[in-house]
C-alpha atoms as one frame of an Amber mdcrd trajectory, in Angstrom:
protein
 -67.359 -61.434 -35.363 -64.744 -60.959 -38.052 -63.988 -57.569 -39.523 -64.353
 -56.934 -43.231 -61.335 -57.120 -45.525 -59.265 -53.977 -45.313 -60.645 -53.192
 -41.864 -57.148 -53.095 -40.387 -56.212 -50.084 -42.495 -59.514 -48.330 -41.742
 -59.052 -48.827 -38.006 -55.420 -47.748 -37.866 -55.252 -45.277 -40.718 -52.316
 -47.277 -42.100 -51.995 -48.636 -45.606 -51.870 -52.428 -45.452 -48.763 -52.488
 -47.672 -46.739 -50.252 -45.320 -44.107 -51.930 -43.133 -45.642 -53.022 -39.833
 -44.606 -50.823 -36.878 -43.514 -53.925 -34.935 -40.606 -54.227 -37.424 -40.987
 -57.985 -37.847 -40.408 -57.425 -41.543 -43.870 -57.966 -42.990 -46.389 -55.470
 -44.351 -48.950 -54.241 -41.831 -51.780 -56.080 -43.627 -49.988 -59.434 -43.257
 -48.506 -58.831 -39.800 -50.308 -57.035 -36.955 -53.108 -55.425 -38.976 -55.450
 -58.441 -38.963 -55.124 -58.782 -35.169 -55.962 -55.104 -34.626 -58.976 -55.464
 -36.930 -60.221 -58.558 -35.081 -59.724 -60.730 -38.170 -57.472 -63.194 -36.332
 -56.030 -63.817 -32.894 -52.347 -63.671 -32.105 -50.986 -67.263 -32.198 -48.293
 -66.639 -29.547 -47.593 -64.330 -26.634 -44.843 -62.653 -28.666 -47.249 -62.047
 -31.556 -49.687 -60.459 -29.104 -46.885 -58.296 -27.683 -45.970 -57.152 -31.194
 -49.596 -56.379 -32.056 -50.016 -54.420 -28.815 -46.873 -52.405 -29.587 -48.322
 -51.711 -33.033 -51.592 -50.621 -31.424 -49.658 -48.133 -29.272 -47.825 -46.915
 -32.398 -51.041 -46.306 -34.361 -53.138 -45.154 -31.372 -55.612 -48.063 -31.340
 -56.824 -47.957 -27.715 -59.780 -50.251 -28.513 -57.413 -53.082 -29.428 -55.226
 -52.440 -26.395 -58.239 -52.743 -24.098 -59.645 -55.806 -25.949 -56.310 -57.618
 -25.671 -55.895 -56.860 -21.935 -56.976 -59.345 -19.244 -60.315 -58.184 -17.755
 -58.948 -58.541 -14.211 -56.095 -56.066 -14.791 -57.480 -53.916 -17.633 -58.158
 -50.232 -16.893 -61.605 -48.863 -17.681 -60.172 -46.336 -20.120 -56.823 -45.704
 -21.724 -55.516 -42.328 -22.851 -52.450 -42.325 -25.081 -50.130 -39.353 -25.447
 -50.652 -38.146 -29.030 -47.221 -36.481 -28.993 -45.371 -39.702 -28.146 -44.056
 -41.423 -31.280 -43.105 -45.092 -31.002 -39.937 -45.793 -32.991 -39.145 -49.497
 -32.742 -39.495 -52.614 -30.639 -36.787 -54.979 -29.406 -37.825 -58.405 -28.143
 -35.159 -59.473 -25.633 -36.516 -62.871 -24.616 -39.583 -65.030 -24.438 -40.525
 -67.816 -22.040 -43.264 -70.217 -23.035 -46.082 -68.384 -24.805 -46.168 -70.734
 -27.770 -49.159 -72.182 -29.587 -49.561 -74.997 -27.025 -48.874 -72.976 -23.839
 -51.360 -71.273 -21.535 -48.976 -68.647 -20.153 -46.011 -66.745 -21.484 -43.520
 -64.005 -20.728 -42.069 -61.496 -23.172 -39.280 -59.115 -22.193 -38.957 -56.148
 -24.510 -37.688 -52.622 -24.936 -39.980 -50.210 -26.779 -38.234 -47.082 -28.047
 -40.070 -43.797 -28.453 -39.643 -40.071 -28.946 -41.520 -37.533 -26.818 -40.956
 -33.832 -26.224 -38.054 -33.906 -28.666 -36.135 -36.527 -26.685 -35.706 -40.256
 -27.161 -36.703 -42.668 -24.432 -37.399 -46.331 -23.911 -39.701 -48.579 -21.937
 -38.155 -51.845 -20.704 -40.789 -54.284 -19.476 -41.208 -57.950 -18.629 -44.813
 -58.693 -19.604 -46.941 -61.663 -18.580 -49.538 -63.137 -20.910 -52.208 -65.770
 -20.450 -55.021 -67.282 -22.464 -58.734 -66.700 -22.008 -60.945 -69.049 -24.019
 -57.946 -69.844 -26.216 -56.979 -66.238 -26.999 -53.794 -64.615 -25.700 -54.261
 -61.551 -23.480 -51.857 -59.214 -21.706 -51.994 -59.807 -17.948 -49.462 -57.376
 -16.486 -45.860 -56.284 -16.610 -42.934 -55.212 -14.524 -41.106 -52.144 -15.752
 -37.357 -52.614 -15.573 -34.952 -49.755 -14.833
């Protein structure tokens, strides 16, 4: 089922004309917003990674769980409301294109929590289920 127009902003609380948190350079309504709203699927593993980062940034746990492989997905997900995601760096991708079934995205996600900056460096694995990209798992790098 597709969400109604403007659903992305209602779900996230973001204005669709605001810059997308993933920092790809497009407005939220043309970038990750439609994926969070269920209006379209991510076409690549990197696009799914960016939309998942955006979901963390706006606190959309429903999208995070929907876009997680059922075999590795937790039953619930509690985000720290005091953690503010600052920006995302994509370091590399392997496969994960429109014609692939698996992909890898290495990234660093920068955040601020308890008044201090931090970062999460992860190599994430993605796969497709019924044509849609999902997050499988990741290895956190030091």
